[in-house]
Amino acid sequence: MSLRSAVVVVVAFASLASIKAVLTLDNDGERVLCRYFDPAWMASVKEQRAFEKSLFTKTYRAASDIIMLEGVTCVYKSSVDLFFYVIGAPDENELLLSFALNTYFDALAQMLRNQVEKRVVMENFDVVALALDELVDGGIILEADPAVIVQHVAVRNNDEVPIAEQSISQALQTAKEQLSRSFLK
Amino acid sequence: MSKKDEDGDYNPYASIDKSAVVQEARQAFNETTINPRRCNLVLNKLLFLLYSGEPLGTTEATETFFAITKLFQCKNITIRRLVYLAIKELAKVANDVIIVTSSLTKDMTAKEDMYRPAAIRALCRITDSTMLQGIERYMKQAIVDRNPAVSSAALVSSLHLLGSNQDIIKRWVNEITEALNGKTLMAQYHALGLLYHIKQRDRLAVTKLVTSQTKGSLRSSLAYCNLIRYAVGSMQDDPALYNELLQFLDLCLRHKSELVVYEAARAICSLKNVTNKDIIPALSVMQLFLTAPKSIMRFAAVRTLSQVANRYPTAVAVTNIELENLIQDSNRSIATLAITTLLKTGREASVDR
């Protein structure tokens, strides 16, 4: 990159919208929860899928946590059978992207009792979606403290006690309900 | 995904079907007595669809949107929060979304703190200029609300709305300044960004904002990062400020947050005519980052160095030993950047090794 563009970029990216996308893919590279925030970037689902595919191919085995791909910076981390990505403009502060990724991941880990894996994420999809909504609003980092995100999301009503806090009989009841639900579908 | 089913892998959304979800939503949300548990499940499916599947068409989206408005009768907090999420997504495609304005305005001003921030953000997604004038009073109050989440929600929403509503939002400068000087870190970050964007076209006002804040008491690291970016802009607009703001950047190199330290170092490296002497402290920071255990820090440093090496090959050459060690880095991007940087700074001696 030339000097000139490097200088211009720092000023142009004075915008607060530093995050282009937050993606969660499973270990087949399939979408779990993907949100794109920059309408000018990867506007169509087709483009998004192609990008995710190439991102996944390049990252799922590599033991690192940052990559430049198709002109954007992607920071990522994996957990059991999931891959989490935060994507920013090429000249966004890499540490800031990584900071956002860690905030999101830590919030999820706290809410899902350290079971950040596909099954649990799917079962608690509402919680995960709300956490992401508390983290980023239209590409702008809304909250940086995982504890605050957890506090904002964890507004379960009394009739919905989180699995980890249920007694065995309650857990059995929930399991039964979930089973019958999946049969009734 | 069907393969997964045979494996017995639990995935309630494996066989999710767009039209079935739309149908289910219409049935569940239109019942006379709303069943929160059932609605929650349907909302989960709907959100999964919106966040991961193909987008809904206008008719489907509008139909679903109208079904969802029925859920405002339900007092369940989780349901309400999910309704906001769905509204924000569906508002991009559905027609006549302003129908929920009064419900959202009610939630935005409710006593229930759990509703307010999310309601503000949802409301601002469906708001246009005429409606914004209608809620202006509430927005100004929200910006200075004692609940930090409410304040941030209002500030960030204002930023999104700023483009076509400059004249209205300009009138909120006093409230925004109050948030900037408040105690909440995130609100500081959002308020500084909003003020900057409001004043962006007025050079003098930006300069005033930047110089006052560099002497001020910002505590948010994120806000600091942006202040550094704004400072670089001011330095290039007004050479008279160059030395004063360079001193500020230099001071930021000793900030307690590495986020700020790196932002300041790369800002100094990006300055057009920075002298060899002035760039040295920034390069020392980069040198330190090159040996950091976190690969993101090594990557950040080597990338900045590769950009600045064209202009300051001799100054960057002091980091050659660290760069040589990175050629073997497990992260291939880091290794590649290290090699290309060395090609710009290296001498025969290092090529031999």
Coordinates of C-alpha atoms in Angstrom, one line a residue:
Chain A
M1 CA 0.0 0.0 0.0
S2 CA 1.4 3.4 -0.9
L3 CA 2.1 6.1 1.6
R4 CA -0.7 8.3 0.2
S5 CA -3.4 5.8 0.6
A6 CA -2.2 4.8 4.1
V7 CA -2.5 8.4 5.3
V8 CA -5.9 8.9 3.7
V9 CA -7.3 5.7 5.1
V10 CA -6.6 6.7 8.7
V11 CA -8.7 9.8 8.3
A12 CA -11.4 8.1 6.3
F13 CA -11.9 5.4 8.9
A14 CA -12.6 7.9 11.6
S15 CA -16.1 6.5 11.4
L16 CA -17.4 4.5 14.4
A17 CA -18.7 1.7 12.2
S18 CA -15.6 -0.5 12.4
I19 CA -17.2 -3.9 12.1
K20 CA -18.3 -5.2 8.7
A21 CA -19.6 -8.6 9.8
V22 CA -19.8 -11.0 12.7
L23 CA -20.0 -14.6 11.5
T24 CA -20.5 -18.0 13.3
L25 CA -20.0 -21.1 11.2
D26 CA -20.1 -24.7 12.1
N27 CA -17.3 -27.2 11.4
D28 CA -18.7 -27.9 7.9
G29 CA -18.5 -24.2 7.2
E30 CA -22.4 -23.9 7.3
R31 CA -24.0 -20.8 8.7
V32 CA -25.0 -20.7 12.3
L33 CA -25.5 -17.0 12.8
C34 CA -24.1 -14.5 10.3
R35 CA -24.7 -10.8 10.4
Y36 CA -23.4 -8.3 7.8
F37 CA -23.4 -4.7 8.8
D38 CA -21.9 -2.8 5.9
P39 CA -24.6 -2.6 3.2
A40 CA -21.9 -1.7 0.6
W41 CA -19.9 -4.8 1.3
M42 CA -21.1 -8.3 0.4
A43 CA -24.6 -7.1 -0.3
S44 CA -26.0 -10.3 -1.8
V45 CA -26.4 -13.6 0.0
K46 CA -24.6 -15.3 -2.9
E47 CA -21.5 -13.1 -2.4
Q48 CA -21.7 -13.6 1.4
R49 CA -21.8 -17.4 1.0
A50 CA -18.9 -17.4 -1.4
F51 CA -16.9 -15.2 1.0
E52 CA -17.7 -17.5 4.0
K53 CA -16.7 -20.5 2.0
S54 CA -13.3 -19.1 1.1
L55 CA -12.8 -17.8 4.7
F56 CA -13.7 -21.2 6.2
T57 CA -11.4 -23.1 3.8
K58 CA -8.5 -20.8 4.7
T59 CA -9.0 -20.8 8.5
Y60 CA -10.5 -24.0 9.7
R61 CA -7.2 -25.8 10.0
A62 CA -4.8 -23.0 10.5
A63 CA -3.7 -22.5 14.1
S64 CA -3.7 -18.7 13.9
D65 CA -6.2 -16.1 14.7
I66 CA -6.0 -13.4 12.0
I67 CA -6.1 -13.4 8.3
M68 CA -6.3 -10.8 5.4
L69 CA -8.8 -12.0 2.9
E70 CA -10.3 -10.3 -0.1
G71 CA -9.2 -6.9 1.2
V72 CA -10.7 -7.2 4.7
T73 CA -9.2 -8.1 8.0
C74 CA -10.7 -11.2 9.8
V75 CA -9.9 -12.1 13.3
Y76 CA -11.2 -15.5 14.4
K77 CA -11.3 -18.2 17.1
S78 CA -12.8 -21.6 17.3
S79 CA -14.6 -23.5 20.1
V80 CA -15.4 -27.2 19.9
D81 CA -17.4 -27.3 16.6
L82 CA -17.9 -23.6 16.0
F83 CA -15.8 -20.8 14.3
F84 CA -16.3 -17.2 15.3
Y85 CA -15.2 -14.4 13.0
V86 CA -15.2 -10.6 13.3
I87 CA -14.5 -8.8 10.1
G88 CA -13.4 -5.2 9.7
A89 CA -12.1 -2.8 7.1
P90 CA -8.5 -3.5 5.9
D91 CA -7.2 -0.5 7.9
E92 CA -9.2 -1.0 11.0
N93 CA -7.2 -1.4 14.2
E94 CA -6.6 -5.2 14.4
L95 CA -6.6 -5.1 18.2
L96 CA -10.0 -3.4 18.2
L97 CA -11.5 -6.3 16.1
S98 CA -9.9 -8.8 18.3
F99 CA -11.2 -7.0 21.4
A100 CA -14.7 -7.2 19.9
L101 CA -14.4 -10.9 19.2
N102 CA -13.2 -11.6 22.7
T103 CA -16.0 -9.6 24.2
Y104 CA -18.6 -11.6 22.2
F105 CA -17.0 -14.9 22.9
D106 CA -16.6 -14.2 26.7
A107 CA -20.2 -13.1 26.9
L108 CA -21.3 -16.3 25.2
A109 CA -19.1 -18.5 27.4
Q110 CA -20.6 -16.9 30.5
M111 CA -24.1 -17.3 29.4
L112 CA -23.7 -20.8 28.0
R113 CA -21.7 -22.0 31.1
N114 CA -18.6 -22.5 29.0
Q115 CA -20.4 -24.9 26.6
V116 CA -19.8 -22.8 23.5
E117 CA -20.6 -25.5 21.0
K118 CA -23.2 -25.9 18.2
R119 CA -25.8 -27.9 20.1
V120 CA -25.9 -25.4 23.0
V121 CA -25.8 -22.4 20.7
M122 CA -28.7 -23.7 18.7
E123 CA -30.7 -24.5 21.8
N124 CA -30.1 -21.0 23.1
F125 CA -30.3 -19.2 19.8
D126 CA -32.3 -16.3 21.2
V127 CA -29.6 -15.7 23.9
V128 CA -26.8 -15.7 21.3
A129 CA -28.7 -13.4 18.9
L130 CA -29.5 -11.0 21.7
A131 CA -25.8 -11.0 22.8
L132 CA -24.7 -10.1 19.3
D133 CA -27.3 -7.4 19.2
E134 CA -25.9 -5.9 22.4
L135 CA -22.3 -6.1 21.1
V136 CA -22.7 -4.4 17.7
D137 CA -25.3 -2.0 16.3
G138 CA -25.0 -1.3 12.6
G139 CA -21.3 -2.0 12.7
I140 CA -20.6 0.2 15.7
I141 CA -19.4 -1.4 18.9
L142 CA -22.3 -0.8 21.3
E143 CA -20.9 -2.5 24.4
A144 CA -17.4 -3.7 25.2
D145 CA -17.8 -5.3 28.5
P146 CA -18.9 -9.0 28.4
A147 CA -20.3 -8.8 31.9
V148 CA -22.6 -5.9 30.9
I149 CA -23.8 -7.8 27.8
V150 CA -24.6 -10.8 29.9
Q151 CA -26.5 -8.6 32.3
H152 CA -28.5 -7.0 29.4
V153 CA -29.3 -10.4 27.8
A154 CA -30.0 -12.5 30.9
V155 CA -33.5 -11.4 31.4
R156 CA -35.0 -14.8 31.4
N157 CA -38.5 -14.9 32.9
N158 CA -39.2 -17.1 35.8
D159 CA -40.8 -19.8 33.7
E160 CA -37.6 -20.3 31.7
V161 CA -34.9 -21.2 34.1
P162 CA -31.5 -21.8 32.3
I163 CA -30.7 -25.5 31.9
A164 CA -27.7 -25.3 34.2
E165 CA -29.8 -23.9 37.1
Q166 CA -32.5 -26.5 36.8
S167 CA -33.0 -29.4 39.2
I168 CA -32.9 -32.8 37.8
S169 CA -36.6 -33.2 37.6
Q170 CA -37.0 -29.8 35.9
A171 CA -34.2 -30.8 33.5
L172 CA -36.0 -34.0 32.7
Q173 CA -39.3 -32.1 32.1
T174 CA -37.5 -29.7 29.7
A175 CA -35.9 -32.7 27.9
K176 CA -39.3 -34.4 27.5
E177 CA -40.8 -31.2 26.2
Q178 CA -38.0 -30.7 23.7
L179 CA -38.3 -34.3 22.6
S180 CA -42.0 -34.1 22.0
R181 CA -41.5 -30.8 20.3
S182 CA -39.2 -32.3 17.8
F183 CA -41.6 -35.2 17.2
L184 CA -44.5 -32.9 16.7
K185 CA -42.7 -31.0 14.0
Chain B
M1 CA -27.6 -30.5 6.8
S2 CA -29.7 -33.6 6.2
K3 CA -26.7 -35.7 6.7
K4 CA -26.6 -34.3 10.3
D5 CA -30.1 -35.6 11.0
E6 CA -29.1 -39.1 10.2
D7 CA -26.2 -38.8 12.6
G8 CA -28.7 -38.0 15.3
D9 CA -27.1 -34.6 15.8
Y10 CA -29.6 -32.3 17.6
N11 CA -30.5 -29.4 15.6
P12 CA -34.0 -28.0 15.9
Y13 CA -33.5 -25.8 12.8
A14 CA -32.1 -28.5 10.5
S15 CA -35.2 -28.8 8.4
I16 CA -36.3 -25.2 8.7
D17 CA -38.4 -24.1 5.9
K18 CA -39.1 -20.5 5.0
S19 CA -42.8 -20.8 4.2
A20 CA -43.5 -23.1 7.2
V21 CA -41.9 -20.6 9.6
V22 CA -43.9 -17.8 8.1
Q23 CA -47.1 -19.9 8.5
E24 CA -46.2 -20.9 12.0
A25 CA -45.6 -17.3 13.0
R26 CA -48.9 -16.2 11.6
Q27 CA -50.7 -18.9 13.6
A28 CA -48.8 -18.6 16.9
F29 CA -48.8 -14.8 17.1
N30 CA -52.5 -14.4 16.2
E31 CA -53.8 -16.6 18.9
T32 CA -56.2 -14.9 21.4
T33 CA -54.2 -16.1 24.4
I34 CA -50.5 -15.9 23.5
N35 CA -48.4 -18.9 24.5
P36 CA -45.0 -17.4 25.4
R37 CA -43.2 -20.7 25.2
R38 CA -44.5 -21.5 21.7
C39 CA -44.0 -17.9 20.5
N40 CA -40.4 -18.0 21.8
L41 CA -39.7 -21.1 19.8
V42 CA -41.2 -19.6 16.6
L43 CA -39.3 -16.4 17.1
N44 CA -36.1 -18.4 17.5
K45 CA -36.8 -20.2 14.2
L46 CA -37.7 -16.9 12.5
L47 CA -34.5 -15.2 13.7
F48 CA -32.4 -18.2 12.7
L49 CA -34.0 -17.9 9.3
L50 CA -33.4 -14.2 9.1
Y51 CA -29.8 -14.4 10.3
S52 CA -28.7 -17.4 8.3
G53 CA -31.1 -18.2 5.5
E54 CA -32.3 -16.7 2.3
P55 CA -34.0 -13.3 2.8
L56 CA -37.8 -13.1 2.9
G57 CA -39.7 -11.5 0.0
T58 CA -41.7 -8.3 0.5
T59 CA -45.0 -10.0 0.9
E60 CA -43.8 -12.7 3.3
A61 CA -41.9 -10.1 5.3
T62 CA -44.8 -7.8 5.5
E63 CA -47.2 -10.6 6.6
T64 CA -44.8 -11.8 9.2
F65 CA -44.2 -8.2 10.4
F66 CA -47.9 -7.6 11.0
A67 CA -48.2 -10.9 12.8
I68 CA -45.3 -9.9 15.1
T69 CA -47.0 -6.6 16.0
K70 CA -49.6 -8.8 17.9
L71 CA -46.9 -9.8 20.3
F72 CA -46.8 -6.4 21.8
Q73 CA -49.7 -7.5 24.0
C74 CA -47.4 -10.1 25.6
K75 CA -45.5 -8.9 28.7
N76 CA -42.7 -11.5 28.5
I77 CA -39.4 -9.7 28.4
T78 CA -37.5 -12.2 26.3
I79 CA -40.3 -12.3 23.8
R80 CA -40.3 -8.5 23.6
R81 CA -36.6 -8.3 23.1
L82 CA -36.8 -10.9 20.3
V83 CA -39.7 -8.9 18.7
Y84 CA -37.4 -5.9 18.5
L85 CA -34.7 -8.0 16.7
A86 CA -37.3 -9.3 14.3
I87 CA -38.6 -5.8 13.6
K88 CA -35.2 -4.5 12.8
E89 CA -34.5 -7.3 10.3
L90 CA -38.0 -7.3 8.7
A91 CA -38.0 -3.5 8.5
K92 CA -35.4 -3.8 5.7
V93 CA -38.0 -5.5 3.4
A94 CA -41.5 -5.2 4.9
N95 CA -44.0 -2.5 4.0
D96 CA -45.7 -0.1 6.3
V97 CA -43.4 -0.8 9.2
I98 CA -44.2 2.6 10.8
I99 CA -47.3 0.9 12.3
V100 CA -45.2 0.0 15.3
T101 CA -44.1 3.5 16.0
S102 CA -46.4 4.1 18.9
S103 CA -45.7 0.8 20.6
L104 CA -42.0 1.4 20.4
T105 CA -42.3 5.0 21.6
K106 CA -44.3 3.7 24.5
D107 CA -41.5 1.1 25.3
M108 CA -38.8 3.7 24.9
T109 CA -40.3 5.9 27.6
A110 CA -41.4 3.0 29.8
K111 CA -40.4 2.5 33.4
E112 CA -39.0 -0.9 32.5
D113 CA -35.3 -0.4 31.9
M114 CA -35.0 -3.7 30.2
Y115 CA -37.1 -2.5 27.3
R116 CA -35.8 1.0 26.8
P117 CA -32.4 0.8 25.1
A118 CA -33.5 -1.9 22.6
A119 CA -36.8 -0.1 21.9
I120 CA -34.9 3.1 21.0
R121 CA -32.7 1.2 18.6
A122 CA -35.6 -0.5 17.0
L123 CA -37.6 2.7 16.7
C124 CA -34.7 4.6 15.1
R125 CA -34.5 1.8 12.5
I126 CA -38.0 2.6 11.2
T127 CA -37.8 6.3 11.7
D128 CA -37.7 9.0 9.0
S129 CA -37.1 12.7 9.2
T130 CA -40.7 13.7 10.0
M131 CA -41.0 11.0 12.6
L132 CA -37.7 11.9 14.2
Q133 CA -39.1 15.4 14.9
G134 CA -41.9 13.8 16.7
I135 CA -39.6 11.8 19.0
E136 CA -36.9 14.5 19.3
R137 CA -37.8 15.4 22.9
Y138 CA -37.5 11.7 24.0
M139 CA -34.2 11.3 22.1
K140 CA -32.7 14.3 23.9
Q141 CA -33.8 12.9 27.2
A142 CA -32.5 9.5 26.4
I143 CA -29.0 10.8 25.4
V144 CA -28.5 12.2 29.0
D145 CA -30.4 9.3 30.7
R146 CA -28.7 8.0 33.8
N147 CA -28.9 4.4 32.4
P148 CA -25.7 4.0 30.3
A149 CA -27.4 1.6 27.9
V150 CA -30.2 4.0 27.2
S151 CA -27.7 6.8 26.5
S152 CA -25.5 4.7 24.2
A153 CA -28.6 3.4 22.4
A154 CA -29.7 6.9 21.7
L155 CA -26.2 8.1 20.6
V156 CA -25.6 5.2 18.3
S157 CA -29.0 5.5 16.8
S158 CA -28.4 9.2 16.2
L159 CA -25.2 8.3 14.4
H160 CA -27.1 6.0 12.0
L161 CA -29.7 8.7 11.4
L162 CA -27.3 11.6 11.1
G163 CA -26.8 11.3 7.3
S164 CA -30.2 12.6 6.3
N165 CA -31.1 14.4 9.6
Q166 CA -28.1 16.7 10.2
D167 CA -30.3 19.7 11.0
I168 CA -32.4 18.0 13.7
I169 CA -29.5 16.2 15.4
K170 CA -27.4 19.3 15.4
R171 CA -29.8 20.7 17.9
W172 CA -28.8 18.0 20.4
V173 CA -25.2 19.1 20.8
N174 CA -25.6 20.2 24.4
E175 CA -27.0 16.8 25.4
I176 CA -24.3 15.0 23.5
T177 CA -21.6 17.0 25.1
E178 CA -23.1 16.2 28.5
A179 CA -22.8 12.5 27.6
L180 CA -19.2 13.0 26.5
N181 CA -18.3 14.5 29.8
G182 CA -20.2 11.9 31.7
K183 CA -18.8 8.9 33.5
T184 CA -19.8 6.1 31.2
L185 CA -17.1 4.7 29.0
M186 CA -19.2 3.5 26.1
A187 CA -21.3 6.7 26.1
Q188 CA -18.1 8.7 25.9
Y189 CA -17.0 6.7 22.9
H190 CA -20.4 7.1 21.1
A191 CA -20.7 10.8 22.1
L192 CA -17.3 11.7 20.8
G193 CA -18.0 10.0 17.5
L194 CA -21.3 11.7 17.1
L195 CA -20.0 15.1 17.9
Y196 CA -17.2 14.7 15.5
H197 CA -19.5 13.6 12.7
I198 CA -21.9 16.6 13.4
K199 CA -19.0 19.0 13.2
Q200 CA -17.1 17.2 10.5
R201 CA -17.5 19.9 7.9
D202 CA -16.6 22.7 10.2
R203 CA -12.8 22.5 10.5
L204 CA -12.5 25.0 13.3
A205 CA -15.1 23.2 15.4
V206 CA -13.4 19.9 14.8
T207 CA -10.0 21.4 15.9
K208 CA -11.6 22.8 19.0
L209 CA -13.2 19.4 19.9
V210 CA -9.9 17.6 19.3
T211 CA -7.6 20.0 21.2
S212 CA -10.1 20.3 24.1
Q213 CA -10.4 16.5 24.4
T214 CA -6.6 15.9 24.2
K215 CA -6.3 17.9 27.3
G216 CA -9.5 16.5 28.7
S217 CA -10.3 13.4 30.7
L218 CA -11.5 10.8 28.3
R219 CA -11.4 7.4 30.0
S220 CA -12.6 5.1 27.3
S221 CA -9.9 3.4 25.3
L222 CA -12.2 3.2 22.3
A223 CA -12.9 6.9 22.4
Y224 CA -9.1 7.5 22.7
C225 CA -8.5 5.5 19.5
N226 CA -10.9 7.7 17.6
L227 CA -9.5 10.9 19.1
I228 CA -6.2 9.8 17.8
R229 CA -7.7 9.4 14.3
Y230 CA -9.3 12.8 14.5
A231 CA -6.1 14.4 15.7
V232 CA -4.2 13.0 12.6
G233 CA -6.9 14.7 10.5
S234 CA -6.4 18.0 12.3
M235 CA -2.6 17.8 12.1
Q236 CA -2.9 17.5 8.3
D237 CA -5.5 20.2 8.0
D238 CA -3.7 22.8 10.1
P239 CA 0.1 22.7 10.2
A240 CA 0.1 25.1 13.2
L241 CA -1.3 22.2 15.3
Y242 CA 1.3 19.7 14.2
N243 CA 3.7 19.8 17.1
E244 CA 1.1 20.1 19.8
L245 CA -0.9 17.1 18.5
L246 CA 2.3 15.1 17.8
Q247 CA 3.1 15.5 21.5
F248 CA -0.3 14.1 22.3
L249 CA 0.2 11.1 20.0
D250 CA 3.6 10.6 21.7
L251 CA 1.9 10.6 25.1
C252 CA -0.6 8.0 23.9
L253 CA 2.3 5.6 23.2
R254 CA 2.5 5.3 27.0
H255 CA -1.2 4.7 27.5
K256 CA -2.2 1.8 29.7
S257 CA -4.3 0.1 27.0
E258 CA -2.4 -1.6 24.2
L259 CA -5.3 -0.8 21.9
V260 CA -4.5 2.9 22.3
V261 CA -0.7 2.4 22.2
Y262 CA -1.0 0.7 18.8
E263 CA -3.4 3.2 17.4
A264 CA -1.0 6.0 18.3
A265 CA 2.0 4.2 16.9
R266 CA 0.4 3.5 13.6
A267 CA -1.0 7.1 13.5
I268 CA 2.6 8.4 13.8
C269 CA 3.8 6.0 11.1
S270 CA 1.0 7.3 8.8
L271 CA 2.0 11.0 9.1
K272 CA 3.1 12.3 5.8
N273 CA 6.3 14.1 6.6
V274 CA 7.2 12.8 10.0
T275 CA 10.9 13.1 10.7
N276 CA 13.2 10.2 11.4
K277 CA 13.6 11.3 14.9
D278 CA 9.8 11.6 15.6
I279 CA 9.0 8.2 14.2
I280 CA 11.5 6.3 16.4
P281 CA 9.3 6.0 19.5
A282 CA 6.5 4.6 17.4
L283 CA 8.8 2.1 15.8
S284 CA 10.1 1.1 19.2
V285 CA 6.5 0.2 20.1
M286 CA 6.2 -1.8 16.9
Q287 CA 9.4 -3.6 17.7
L288 CA 8.0 -4.6 21.1
F289 CA 4.8 -5.8 19.5
L290 CA 6.8 -8.0 17.1
T291 CA 7.8 -10.3 20.0
A292 CA 4.4 -10.3 21.6
P293 CA 2.9 -13.7 22.4
K294 CA -0.4 -12.7 20.8
S295 CA -0.3 -13.3 17.1
I296 CA -2.7 -10.4 16.5
M297 CA -0.2 -8.0 18.0
R298 CA 2.7 -9.4 15.8
F299 CA 0.5 -9.2 12.8
A300 CA -0.6 -5.6 13.5
A301 CA 3.0 -4.5 14.0
V302 CA 4.5 -6.2 11.0
R303 CA 1.7 -4.9 8.8
T304 CA 2.3 -1.3 9.8
L305 CA 6.1 -1.8 9.4
S306 CA 5.7 -3.2 5.9
Q307 CA 3.7 0.0 5.0
V308 CA 6.2 2.4 6.5
A309 CA 9.3 0.6 5.3
N310 CA 9.0 2.1 1.9
R311 CA 9.5 5.6 3.2
Y312 CA 11.8 4.9 6.2
P313 CA 13.8 1.9 5.3
T314 CA 16.7 2.8 7.5
A315 CA 14.6 3.6 10.6
V316 CA 12.6 0.4 10.2
A317 CA 15.9 -1.6 9.8
V318 CA 16.4 -1.5 13.6
T319 CA 13.6 -4.1 13.8
N320 CA 15.3 -6.5 11.3
I321 CA 16.3 -9.1 13.9
E322 CA 12.8 -9.3 15.2
L323 CA 11.5 -9.5 11.6
E324 CA 13.9 -12.3 10.7
N325 CA 12.5 -14.3 13.6
L326 CA 9.0 -13.9 12.3
I327 CA 9.9 -15.6 8.9
Q328 CA 9.2 -18.9 10.7
D329 CA 6.0 -17.6 12.3
S330 CA 3.2 -20.2 12.4
N331 CA 0.8 -17.5 11.0
R332 CA 1.6 -17.4 7.3
S333 CA 0.4 -13.8 6.8
I334 CA 2.9 -12.7 9.5
A335 CA 5.7 -14.6 7.8
T336 CA 4.9 -13.2 4.4
L337 CA 4.7 -9.7 5.7
A338 CA 8.0 -10.1 7.5
I339 CA 9.7 -11.2 4.3
T340 CA 8.4 -8.4 2.2
T341 CA 9.4 -5.9 4.8
L342 CA 12.9 -7.3 5.1
L343 CA 13.2 -7.0 1.4
K344 CA 12.7 -3.2 1.8
T345 CA 15.0 -2.8 4.8
G346 CA 17.5 -5.6 4.6
R347 CA 21.1 -5.4 3.6
E348 CA 23.4 -8.0 2.2
A349 CA 24.2 -9.3 5.7
S350 CA 20.6 -10.2 6.5
V351 CA 20.0 -11.8 3.1
D352 CA 22.9 -14.2 3.7
R353 CA 21.3 -15.4 6.9

